[in-house]
Amino acid sequence: MTDRARRLATLAVLLALAILCWSRLEVSSSITHFLPSGEEAELADLARRMVESGLSRGMILRVRGDGDRVGAARALAASLAEHREVLRVERFADDPESAQALFRIYFPRRFYLAADDPETQIPASLDATALARRSDELRARLAGPASPLFARQAPRDPLGLFVQIMERARAAQPAGPRDEAIVLLRTRSSAFDFESQSRLLDDIESEFRRISQRYGGNLVLEQSGVNRFAVAAERSIRRDVNFISVAGLLGVGALFLAFFRSPRSLAIALLPPSLGIVSAASVAAFVYSPVHGVTLGFGLTLIGVAIDYPIHVMSHHGLDPGRHTPAETVERLRRSLSMGAVTTAIAFAVLSLSGFPGAAEMGLFAAIGICVALVVTLLCVPSFLPQDGRSLAGNALRGTATFLRRSTIALGRRRWAAMSVPLALCSLALVGAPRIEWQDDPGALSTADRALVDEDRRVRSAAAGVDLERFVVAQGATVQDALALNDAVYARLQQVVAAGAADGIRSLHSILWSENLQRRNLASFRSESDITGRIDAAFRSAGFRPGVFTEFTRDLEGPSVPPLRPEDLAGTPLEALVDASLVATRDGWAAVTFLRGVRDPQAVRDALGDLAGAHYLDQGALLREIFTRYRHSALRAVVAGSALVFGVLLLRYRRLAPAALAFIPSILVAFATLGLLGIVGVRIDLLSLVGLLLVVGLGADYGVFALEAADDPDRMASALVGMLVSWLTTLLAFGLLALSEHPALRSIGLTTGIGVSLAFVAAPAVMALAYGRAAR
């Protein structure tokens, strides 16, 4: 294949992959990407499913300020009900239409939902004293303003079973007539669908501004919803990605103009990382969909890593006095380039063993990108380079190369000076190790505006009345198993509330019981003898005619409907509670009970102690525990990656001394980086360890490049100036990441920027030690 054909093929592949990425790539900002995926993570899996369930699709809108708040809220609800992204605006049990729907569902099933402990409570409700008290209550209701409604129901429900059910249903709803300036809605798309949710949020703001002018003009809209945090996080990530890519390219462009004189050289150097990035993104779009924004931000830093390979080729070719063609230059460097790329790819590939989808995604993305960049460097870059490399090198490149070579040779003649660099790295590691502080809070990986957080809490506190981060789950193999356990959990938690360990609960049990408990209720009623006679005797003294309640007995003898099931509540105001509280898990189902004002978490755990499958979850504490385990896993990955890199170096050099020298810029630098972060008081999180793996791989690159060129002064100059340009480009990319608003990207950038800088300082020392050893 001619050079021209190879150039055209390279550019065609780049264009095709870029189009594929544009059409297929979907981006996510969900924190669930960084939850574990192993068997030990069953509860974390439930937390993930809750975040991604219907619960995350809900929004609460609250109108405050001077003016007609209620009118504005109703107008906003009516307008949003027509929005294509709004699945429904929630109604309440007090709404006439909703009340009729719930009457049709619950009234025929009132015998199924009478008592939590039917074998005890139903007989007690039918004794003479209880019936007399009930007759007085019914007489009082019939004298009240709602007497027409009770007059129609009373012959079929003298015990008020339906009224009790409706009272439980009202208490279970998150809001209602208590604050009519609140609007509850549910979105069609996931909270993490950026395009759909950002349009919806913008439309809500613009529509409310229009309505506010009509209803007073001084109204304020407060909102709560997972989608607001997801959209804010993704907007932040996109701003950072745009800034990093533009600023990084400008910085790298300035470097290339200084060292290689021509913008064409920059375009050539960007080919391998560009093809590596679009190839990795194409694979990720099919394997991981959607791709997390942190993965893309991390992937863009491959510009600063994979560009090392063409820079290494160009610096050698540019300083070559016209003796070799580009293909011959690449052939001379094939071994060192391949070794550097393999060690870096191994360091990233170890991330796939972490057990966390987000880290595995980043590892796969980077490993693919590095390997593709190496192949492009070896096969395609020579076709773009001039035959005479001297036209590439500017005065800055030649002068810097000469200075670095002389300095390194001088350092090699003073062994003690060269040894001071690894000794200084050891000192940093030893001094800083005791000061290292770990950050195991997953919330630290995401960014949220404090005002947004405070607003969300205010709205949820006013509308929901529960803490959405603390809950109890009842797990079962089937829906009915989960509901049966939830029945028992409800009874235990009522005792917890009575003891003052919590202020209250919001449970699915308020509206839906297991079929087993419902059938026990019906059986308990039917086991009682002469219910009609006992009711007539008790109600006669309150003025009710004998025989007026015979319909109650007929309904009891043959209910016309089966027990209540979750699907029966679809389309009612209670559907939202079912969606939020009944969650599919990997192995079955879970019924979720939300808690309010937990004062004694241990009392909650103790109350659930003997209920197999029932768990108290504090999402914050759970995720901190998970991330602590992940930190240990990531540390093991760093150690394993280091061991694999050293094993590859040992196989390459066949002797311990050169392998150890090549390994100094990776292993010593990794520990020195941790030590320096500990000394300056920067807390280390899981993505710091991800960045540390990158340091191990890049450090191995520098060690290999330094060692391979140590025995040839000409190659030494080319390798040193190549590493300088590579370090500066990598530092630009990762240094800009350290300025990101997103904590995850900032953590990777800070750790890697420091580590790569230390690795570049260590590389000339390795070259000097190897040169001095060869000279002796």
PDB file of C-alpha atoms in Angstrom, residues 144-318:
ATOM      1  CA  GLY A 144     -72.588  15.563  59.846  1.00  0.00           C
ATOM      2  CA  PRO A 145     -72.148  17.365  56.491  1.00  0.00           C
ATOM      3  CA  ALA A 146     -71.085  14.153  54.711  1.00  0.00           C
ATOM      4  CA  SER A 147     -74.226  12.300  55.788  1.00  0.00           C
ATOM      5  CA  PRO A 148     -75.478  11.528  52.210  1.00  0.00           C
ATOM      6  CA  LEU A 149     -72.263   9.627  51.468  1.00  0.00           C
ATOM      7  CA  PHE A 150     -72.372   7.667  54.732  1.00  0.00           C
ATOM      8  CA  ALA A 151     -76.099   7.009  54.343  1.00  0.00           C
ATOM      9  CA  ARG A 152     -75.416   5.188  51.047  1.00  0.00           C
ATOM     10  CA  GLN A 153     -72.514   3.190  52.473  1.00  0.00           C
ATOM     11  CA  ALA A 154     -73.808   2.391  55.949  1.00  0.00           C
ATOM     12  CA  PRO A 155     -76.133  -0.531  55.085  1.00  0.00           C
ATOM     13  CA  ARG A 156     -73.227  -2.355  53.443  1.00  0.00           C
ATOM     14  CA  ASP A 157     -70.490  -1.148  55.792  1.00  0.00           C
ATOM     15  CA  PRO A 158     -71.766  -0.518  59.316  1.00  0.00           C
ATOM     16  CA  LEU A 159     -68.303  -1.219  60.769  1.00  0.00           C
ATOM     17  CA  GLY A 160     -66.724   1.609  58.728  1.00  0.00           C
ATOM     18  CA  LEU A 161     -64.141  -0.675  57.118  1.00  0.00           C
ATOM     19  CA  PHE A 162     -63.939   1.424  53.946  1.00  0.00           C
ATOM     20  CA  VAL A 163     -63.490   4.640  55.947  1.00  0.00           C
ATOM     21  CA  GLN A 164     -60.528   3.076  57.787  1.00  0.00           C
ATOM     22  CA  ILE A 165     -58.958   2.020  54.484  1.00  0.00           C
ATOM     23  CA  MET A 166     -59.301   5.525  53.037  1.00  0.00           C
ATOM     24  CA  GLU A 167     -57.792   7.110  56.140  1.00  0.00           C
ATOM     25  CA  ARG A 168     -54.741   4.871  55.761  1.00  0.00           C
ATOM     26  CA  ALA A 169     -54.525   5.735  52.047  1.00  0.00           C
ATOM     27  CA  ARG A 170     -54.623   9.490  52.746  1.00  0.00           C
ATOM     28  CA  ALA A 171     -51.911   9.174  55.368  1.00  0.00           C
ATOM     29  CA  ALA A 172     -49.706   7.274  52.901  1.00  0.00           C
ATOM     30  CA  GLN A 173     -49.767   9.998  50.248  1.00  0.00           C
ATOM     31  CA  PRO A 174     -46.833  12.426  50.142  1.00  0.00           C
ATOM     32  CA  ALA A 175     -48.987  15.554  49.889  1.00  0.00           C
ATOM     33  CA  GLY A 176     -52.522  16.691  49.242  1.00  0.00           C
ATOM     34  CA  PRO A 177     -55.055  19.245  50.414  1.00  0.00           C
ATOM     35  CA  ARG A 178     -52.786  20.014  53.376  1.00  0.00           C
ATOM     36  CA  ASP A 179     -50.784  22.130  50.892  1.00  0.00           C
ATOM     37  CA  GLU A 180     -52.616  22.692  47.624  1.00  0.00           C
ATOM     38  CA  ALA A 181     -49.702  24.809  46.329  1.00  0.00           C
ATOM     39  CA  ILE A 182     -47.756  21.590  45.733  1.00  0.00           C
ATOM     40  CA  VAL A 183     -47.708  19.770  42.379  1.00  0.00           C
ATOM     41  CA  LEU A 184     -46.514  16.176  42.068  1.00  0.00           C
ATOM     42  CA  LEU A 185     -45.629  14.797  38.659  1.00  0.00           C
ATOM     43  CA  ARG A 186     -43.950  11.778  37.128  1.00  0.00           C
ATOM     44  CA  THR A 187     -41.763  11.944  34.022  1.00  0.00           C
ATOM     45  CA  ARG A 188     -41.773   9.525  31.100  1.00  0.00           C
ATOM     46  CA  SER A 189     -38.012   9.375  30.691  1.00  0.00           C
ATOM     47  CA  SER A 190     -35.386   8.379  33.213  1.00  0.00           C
ATOM     48  CA  ALA A 191     -34.089  11.109  35.486  1.00  0.00           C
ATOM     49  CA  PHE A 192     -30.703  10.553  33.805  1.00  0.00           C
ATOM     50  CA  ASP A 193     -31.951  11.163  30.244  1.00  0.00           C
ATOM     51  CA  PHE A 194     -30.188  14.488  29.839  1.00  0.00           C
ATOM     52  CA  GLU A 195     -31.845  15.768  26.686  1.00  0.00           C
ATOM     53  CA  SER A 196     -35.414  15.023  27.779  1.00  0.00           C
ATOM     54  CA  GLN A 197     -34.981  16.195  31.354  1.00  0.00           C
ATOM     55  CA  SER A 198     -33.158  19.414  30.485  1.00  0.00           C
ATOM     56  CA  ARG A 199     -35.968  20.355  28.076  1.00  0.00           C
ATOM     57  CA  LEU A 200     -38.571  19.606  30.743  1.00  0.00           C
ATOM     58  CA  LEU A 201     -36.806  21.661  33.420  1.00  0.00           C
ATOM     59  CA  ASP A 202     -36.419  24.602  31.029  1.00  0.00           C
ATOM     60  CA  ASP A 203     -40.105  24.372  30.060  1.00  0.00           C
ATOM     61  CA  ILE A 204     -41.191  24.278  33.719  1.00  0.00           C
ATOM     62  CA  GLU A 205     -39.209  27.449  34.446  1.00  0.00           C
ATOM     63  CA  SER A 206     -40.548  29.322  31.434  1.00  0.00           C
ATOM     64  CA  GLU A 207     -44.152  28.209  32.032  1.00  0.00           C
ATOM     65  CA  PHE A 208     -44.016  29.209  35.685  1.00  0.00           C
ATOM     66  CA  ARG A 209     -42.692  32.672  34.793  1.00  0.00           C
ATOM     67  CA  ARG A 210     -45.707  33.146  32.539  1.00  0.00           C
ATOM     68  CA  ILE A 211     -48.169  31.873  35.174  1.00  0.00           C
ATOM     69  CA  SER A 212     -46.571  33.890  37.963  1.00  0.00           C
ATOM     70  CA  GLN A 213     -47.304  37.144  36.138  1.00  0.00           C
ATOM     71  CA  ARG A 214     -50.954  36.184  35.940  1.00  0.00           C
ATOM     72  CA  TYR A 215     -51.250  35.219  39.622  1.00  0.00           C
ATOM     73  CA  GLY A 216     -49.446  38.045  41.370  1.00  0.00           C
ATOM     74  CA  GLY A 217     -45.947  38.271  39.966  1.00  0.00           C
ATOM     75  CA  ASN A 218     -44.208  37.736  43.328  1.00  0.00           C
ATOM     76  CA  LEU A 219     -44.403  33.960  43.369  1.00  0.00           C
ATOM     77  CA  VAL A 220     -41.412  31.643  43.704  1.00  0.00           C
ATOM     78  CA  LEU A 221     -41.184  28.078  42.389  1.00  0.00           C
ATOM     79  CA  GLU A 222     -39.177  25.544  44.391  1.00  0.00           C
ATOM     80  CA  GLN A 223     -38.472  22.119  42.935  1.00  0.00           C
ATOM     81  CA  SER A 224     -37.275  18.723  44.052  1.00  0.00           C
ATOM     82  CA  GLY A 225     -36.261  15.828  41.842  1.00  0.00           C
ATOM     83  CA  VAL A 226     -33.376  13.530  40.989  1.00  0.00           C
ATOM     84  CA  ASN A 227     -33.471  14.877  37.446  1.00  0.00           C
ATOM     85  CA  ARG A 228     -32.382  18.348  38.602  1.00  0.00           C
ATOM     86  CA  PHE A 229     -29.160  16.961  40.091  1.00  0.00           C
ATOM     87  CA  ALA A 230     -28.550  14.710  37.085  1.00  0.00           C
ATOM     88  CA  VAL A 231     -28.981  17.561  34.614  1.00  0.00           C
ATOM     89  CA  ALA A 232     -26.822  19.929  36.685  1.00  0.00           C
ATOM     90  CA  ALA A 233     -24.073  17.288  36.958  1.00  0.00           C
ATOM     91  CA  GLU A 234     -24.113  16.525  33.248  1.00  0.00           C
ATOM     92  CA  ARG A 235     -24.072  20.200  32.304  1.00  0.00           C
ATOM     93  CA  SER A 236     -21.057  20.628  34.572  1.00  0.00           C
ATOM     94  CA  ILE A 237     -19.336  17.620  32.995  1.00  0.00           C
ATOM     95  CA  ARG A 238     -20.063  18.863  29.474  1.00  0.00           C
ATOM     96  CA  ARG A 239     -18.684  22.307  30.297  1.00  0.00           C
ATOM     97  CA  ASP A 240     -15.562  20.701  31.717  1.00  0.00           C
ATOM     98  CA  VAL A 241     -15.152  18.347  28.763  1.00  0.00           C
ATOM     99  CA  ASN A 242     -15.461  21.228  26.304  1.00  0.00           C
ATOM    100  CA  PHE A 243     -13.033  23.363  28.286  1.00  0.00           C
ATOM    101  CA  ILE A 244     -10.531  20.527  28.735  1.00  0.00           C
ATOM    102  CA  SER A 245     -10.593  19.537  25.075  1.00  0.00           C
ATOM    103  CA  VAL A 246     -10.271  23.098  23.725  1.00  0.00           C
ATOM    104  CA  ALA A 247      -7.707  24.318  26.252  1.00  0.00           C
ATOM    105  CA  GLY A 248      -5.736  21.097  26.001  1.00  0.00           C
ATOM    106  CA  LEU A 249      -5.553  21.303  22.224  1.00  0.00           C
ATOM    107  CA  LEU A 250      -4.483  24.951  22.363  1.00  0.00           C
ATOM    108  CA  GLY A 251      -1.757  24.188  24.890  1.00  0.00           C
ATOM    109  CA  VAL A 252      -0.492  21.185  22.972  1.00  0.00           C
ATOM    110  CA  GLY A 253      -0.613  23.221  19.756  1.00  0.00           C
ATOM    111  CA  ALA A 254       1.612  25.889  21.279  1.00  0.00           C
ATOM    112  CA  LEU A 255       4.101  23.232  22.379  1.00  0.00           C
ATOM    113  CA  PHE A 256       4.269  21.727  18.913  1.00  0.00           C
ATOM    114  CA  LEU A 257       4.792  25.065  17.259  1.00  0.00           C
ATOM    115  CA  ALA A 258       7.704  25.661  19.637  1.00  0.00           C
ATOM    116  CA  PHE A 259       9.347  22.249  19.226  1.00  0.00           C
ATOM    117  CA  PHE A 260       8.262  21.004  15.784  1.00  0.00           C
ATOM    118  CA  ARG A 261       7.626  24.332  14.019  1.00  0.00           C
ATOM    119  CA  SER A 262       4.542  23.254  12.047  1.00  0.00           C
ATOM    120  CA  PRO A 263       0.834  22.828  12.871  1.00  0.00           C
ATOM    121  CA  ARG A 264       1.007  19.824  10.536  1.00  0.00           C
ATOM    122  CA  SER A 265       3.158  18.059  13.126  1.00  0.00           C
ATOM    123  CA  LEU A 266       0.421  18.547  15.724  1.00  0.00           C
ATOM    124  CA  ALA A 267      -2.178  17.102  13.352  1.00  0.00           C
ATOM    125  CA  ILE A 268       0.044  14.056  12.782  1.00  0.00           C
ATOM    126  CA  ALA A 269       0.641  13.600  16.509  1.00  0.00           C
ATOM    127  CA  LEU A 270      -3.102  13.802  17.238  1.00  0.00           C
ATOM    128  CA  LEU A 271      -3.974  11.001  14.813  1.00  0.00           C
ATOM    129  CA  PRO A 272      -3.120   8.063  17.156  1.00  0.00           C
ATOM    130  CA  PRO A 273      -4.929   9.419  20.251  1.00  0.00           C
ATOM    131  CA  SER A 274      -7.894  10.566  18.141  1.00  0.00           C
ATOM    132  CA  LEU A 275      -8.312   7.141  16.556  1.00  0.00           C
ATOM    133  CA  GLY A 276      -7.763   5.557  19.957  1.00  0.00           C
ATOM    134  CA  ILE A 277     -10.488   7.696  21.553  1.00  0.00           C
ATOM    135  CA  VAL A 278     -13.123   7.187  18.833  1.00  0.00           C
ATOM    136  CA  SER A 279     -12.352   3.440  18.688  1.00  0.00           C
ATOM    137  CA  ALA A 280     -12.728   3.111  22.460  1.00  0.00           C
ATOM    138  CA  ALA A 281     -15.880   5.248  22.437  1.00  0.00           C
ATOM    139  CA  SER A 282     -17.383   3.096  19.666  1.00  0.00           C
ATOM    140  CA  VAL A 283     -16.743  -0.088  21.630  1.00  0.00           C
ATOM    141  CA  ALA A 284     -18.068   1.508  24.829  1.00  0.00           C
ATOM    142  CA  ALA A 285     -21.229   2.669  23.028  1.00  0.00           C
ATOM    143  CA  PHE A 286     -22.049  -0.988  22.258  1.00  0.00           C
ATOM    144  CA  VAL A 287     -20.754  -2.626  25.469  1.00  0.00           C
ATOM    145  CA  TYR A 288     -21.724   0.086  27.985  1.00  0.00           C
ATOM    146  CA  SER A 289     -24.788   2.090  27.075  1.00  0.00           C
ATOM    147  CA  PRO A 290     -25.078   4.788  28.274  1.00  0.00           C
ATOM    148  CA  VAL A 291     -21.423   5.726  28.808  1.00  0.00           C
ATOM    149  CA  HIS A 292     -20.703   7.708  31.958  1.00  0.00           C
ATOM    150  CA  GLY A 293     -19.538  11.305  31.555  1.00  0.00           C
ATOM    151  CA  VAL A 294     -16.560  10.624  33.815  1.00  0.00           C
ATOM    152  CA  THR A 295     -15.441   7.900  31.390  1.00  0.00           C
ATOM    153  CA  LEU A 296     -15.559  10.360  28.490  1.00  0.00           C
ATOM    154  CA  GLY A 297     -13.702  13.003  30.476  1.00  0.00           C
ATOM    155  CA  PHE A 298     -11.117  10.433  31.469  1.00  0.00           C
ATOM    156  CA  GLY A 299     -10.962   9.186  27.883  1.00  0.00           C
ATOM    157  CA  LEU A 300     -10.188  12.641  26.547  1.00  0.00           C
ATOM    158  CA  THR A 301      -7.051  12.625  28.657  1.00  0.00           C
ATOM    159  CA  LEU A 302      -5.770   9.881  26.334  1.00  0.00           C
ATOM    160  CA  ILE A 303      -4.728  12.840  24.157  1.00  0.00           C
ATOM    161  CA  GLY A 304      -2.052  13.446  26.778  1.00  0.00           C
ATOM    162  CA  VAL A 305      -1.085   9.772  27.060  1.00  0.00           C
ATOM    163  CA  ALA A 306      -1.329   8.213  23.613  1.00  0.00           C
ATOM    164  CA  ILE A 307       0.274  11.256  22.020  1.00  0.00           C
ATOM    165  CA  ASP A 308       3.513  10.078  23.694  1.00  0.00           C
ATOM    166  CA  TYR A 309       4.030   7.471  20.962  1.00  0.00           C
ATOM    167  CA  PRO A 310       3.960   9.751  17.886  1.00  0.00           C
ATOM    168  CA  ILE A 311       5.965  12.374  19.842  1.00  0.00           C
ATOM    169  CA  HIS A 312       8.610   9.744  20.559  1.00  0.00           C
ATOM    170  CA  VAL A 313       8.737   8.872  16.841  1.00  0.00           C
ATOM    171  CA  MET A 314       8.819  12.501  15.711  1.00  0.00           C
ATOM    172  CA  SER A 315      11.544  13.552  18.158  1.00  0.00           C
ATOM    173  CA  HIS A 316      13.789  10.679  17.023  1.00  0.00           C
ATOM    174  CA  HIS A 317      13.052  11.298  13.354  1.00  0.00           C
ATOM    175  CA  GLY A 318      13.489  15.063  13.708  1.00  0.00           C
TER     176      GLY A 318
END
